[in-house]
Amino acid sequence: MTAARLSEPVRPQPKTPSSGPGERPVPAMTKRAGAAVERAVERHHRLWGAPELVSRAPGRVNLIGDHTDYNDGFVLPMAIRRDTAIAVSRNPGGVNGEVVSEGFGRAALGPRQARIDSGHWAAHIRGVSRLLGEQGVCPEPWRASIATDVPIGAGLSSSAALEVAMGQILLCLAGAEWSAAEIARLGQRVENEILGLPSGIMDQLVSASAVAGHALMIDCRSLQSEPFAVPAGSTVAIMDTNTRRPLVGSAYAERRESCERAAVALGVQALRDADLSDLERLPGAPATVRLRARHVITENRRTLDAARAMARGDAEALGALMSHSHVSLRDDFEVSSPALDQMVEIAHTIPGCLGARMTGGGFAGCAVALVCTDVAEEFCAVVEQQYRGPDGMEATVWVCEPASGGSVRAV
């Protein structure tokens, strides 16, 4: 595989419109691209005057390859046209950093802040600032306004979008140049070291380096990536159950621990290096460890097969692999939920659905479907009509185009 934007330094870009001629029209149920950027800039104007820079980083939806990234495996996500945006200006004589976030309020970043409360909304920002400071990246005092169109806790990587957007803009303020892969590693370290979530690098890497119009096949060991277009005549639909569950907790950590136990028992560096025949060498392992390992091994194979299907434009094969992935996540990895299962089952009953699965860490949030483009809007309406979650909760469903990765520009 070839690198995709991994070595490009982050530097301010000329101001450009958020969409342009030749792009396919965005359906009505999709939020307008650039809305978060506009709100962040407008709020900064109201509070402090004109910002100097604005950074944006997208959320993502993973087409296939969940819980494989922290096993050094393969993933196939795409960035979505919902961003987290940060407008910033320097603040000589101020505190180290001052932030106002849409819907969350204000937070200050002190230069000698000894402890970061992982439960506070600003923990991601403080974590990025601290880890950059430890590496000598210390911009002068600044103030920033944040807005986001990425649903929080939906499994669409709102936290990674925030980490990437913040990392990009602090690096620009400090005059430092980091690659997209380095920014992604920074965001992953915030999750692992500051928040205590043992997650992989998929979310941050696709948010930082996605290619417009393409999903990104990522080798999570080498961090090499290759873009693949969604097959012609098919469209990706995101189906939000509107159930929420934070990933920081025992369930996610237990899944990773089971995978690590299996790898140790098999004598491999990570489950990426195992195949199905190796499971015969786990006779004494708990049943759950064998199931977790089986999911990772088969999911890696499905992800590679999915990239091949996309390369030849085979939408039906891609959809079938996505559906098989859901069964594995539900039965072997046990990270689905009744709401997610209901959503996927509804999707499969609708003509034009080529495949559907839960997406992201699991337990709640979103599912993703591949549907025929000519019935995509009708598909979204039918899913919303038929789905009823806990306590009568309704779904939010929209189609999306693969977006570009994060960027910074002068305002």
PDB file of N, CA and C in Angstrom, residues 28 32 46 83 113 136 201 280 309 327 333 339 357-358:
ATOM      1  N   ALA A  28     -30.959  16.506   1.374  1.00  0.00           N
ATOM      2  CA  ALA A  28     -31.496  17.462   2.347  1.00  0.00           C
ATOM      3  C   ALA A  28     -31.260  17.037   3.782  1.00  0.00           C
ATOM      4  N   ARG A  32     -25.179  20.871   6.102  1.00  0.00           N
ATOM      5  CA  ARG A  32     -24.380  21.566   5.109  1.00  0.00           C
ATOM      6  C   ARG A  32     -22.913  21.585   5.523  1.00  0.00           C
ATOM      7  N   ARG A  46     -17.932  37.471  17.869  1.00  0.00           N
ATOM      8  CA  ARG A  46     -18.787  38.086  18.891  1.00  0.00           C
ATOM      9  C   ARG A  46     -18.065  38.242  20.217  1.00  0.00           C
ATOM     10  N   ASP A  83     -18.007  18.221  10.805  1.00  0.00           N
ATOM     11  CA  ASP A  83     -16.714  18.639  11.335  1.00  0.00           C
ATOM     12  C   ASP A  83     -16.809  19.125  12.769  1.00  0.00           C
ATOM     13  N   GLN A 113      -0.938  23.150  34.837  1.00  0.00           N
ATOM     14  CA  GLN A 113      -2.053  22.323  35.280  1.00  0.00           C
ATOM     15  C   GLN A 113      -1.553  20.914  35.595  1.00  0.00           C
ATOM     16  N   GLY A 136       7.794  20.224  23.596  1.00  0.00           N
ATOM     17  CA  GLY A 136       8.357  21.522  23.272  1.00  0.00           C
ATOM     18  C   GLY A 136       7.511  22.385  22.374  1.00  0.00           C
ATOM     19  N   ILE A 201      -5.718   3.568  16.716  1.00  0.00           N
ATOM     20  CA  ILE A 201      -5.404   4.834  16.054  1.00  0.00           C
ATOM     21  C   ILE A 201      -6.323   5.153  14.888  1.00  0.00           C
ATOM     22  N   GLU A 280      -6.990 -23.418  16.912  1.00  0.00           N
ATOM     23  CA  GLU A 280      -6.891 -24.785  17.434  1.00  0.00           C
ATOM     24  C   GLU A 280      -5.836 -24.898  18.516  1.00  0.00           C
ATOM     25  N   ALA A 309     -12.974  -5.543  -3.104  1.00  0.00           N
ATOM     26  CA  ALA A 309     -14.287  -5.335  -3.724  1.00  0.00           C
ATOM     27  C   ALA A 309     -14.444  -3.891  -4.180  1.00  0.00           C
ATOM     28  N   VAL A 327     -22.632  -9.633  12.080  1.00  0.00           N
ATOM     29  CA  VAL A 327     -22.878 -10.902  12.775  1.00  0.00           C
ATOM     30  C   VAL A 327     -21.702 -11.234  13.690  1.00  0.00           C
ATOM     31  N   PHE A 333     -17.737 -10.897  19.126  1.00  0.00           N
ATOM     32  CA  PHE A 333     -17.136  -9.832  19.935  1.00  0.00           C
ATOM     33  C   PHE A 333     -18.118  -9.254  20.941  1.00  0.00           C
ATOM     34  N   ALA A 339     -30.753  -2.142  20.145  1.00  0.00           N
ATOM     35  CA  ALA A 339     -31.079  -1.036  19.246  1.00  0.00           C
ATOM     36  C   ALA A 339     -30.301  -1.146  17.937  1.00  0.00           C
ATOM     37  N   ARG A 357     -24.358  -2.837   9.021  1.00  0.00           N
ATOM     38  CA  ARG A 357     -23.641  -3.301  10.212  1.00  0.00           C
ATOM     39  C   ARG A 357     -23.595  -2.191  11.238  1.00  0.00           C
ATOM     40  N   MET A 358     -23.381  -2.562  12.498  1.00  0.00           N
ATOM     41  CA  MET A 358     -23.029  -1.550  13.491  1.00  0.00           C
ATOM     42  C   MET A 358     -21.652  -1.009  13.136  1.00  0.00           C
TER      43      MET A 358
END
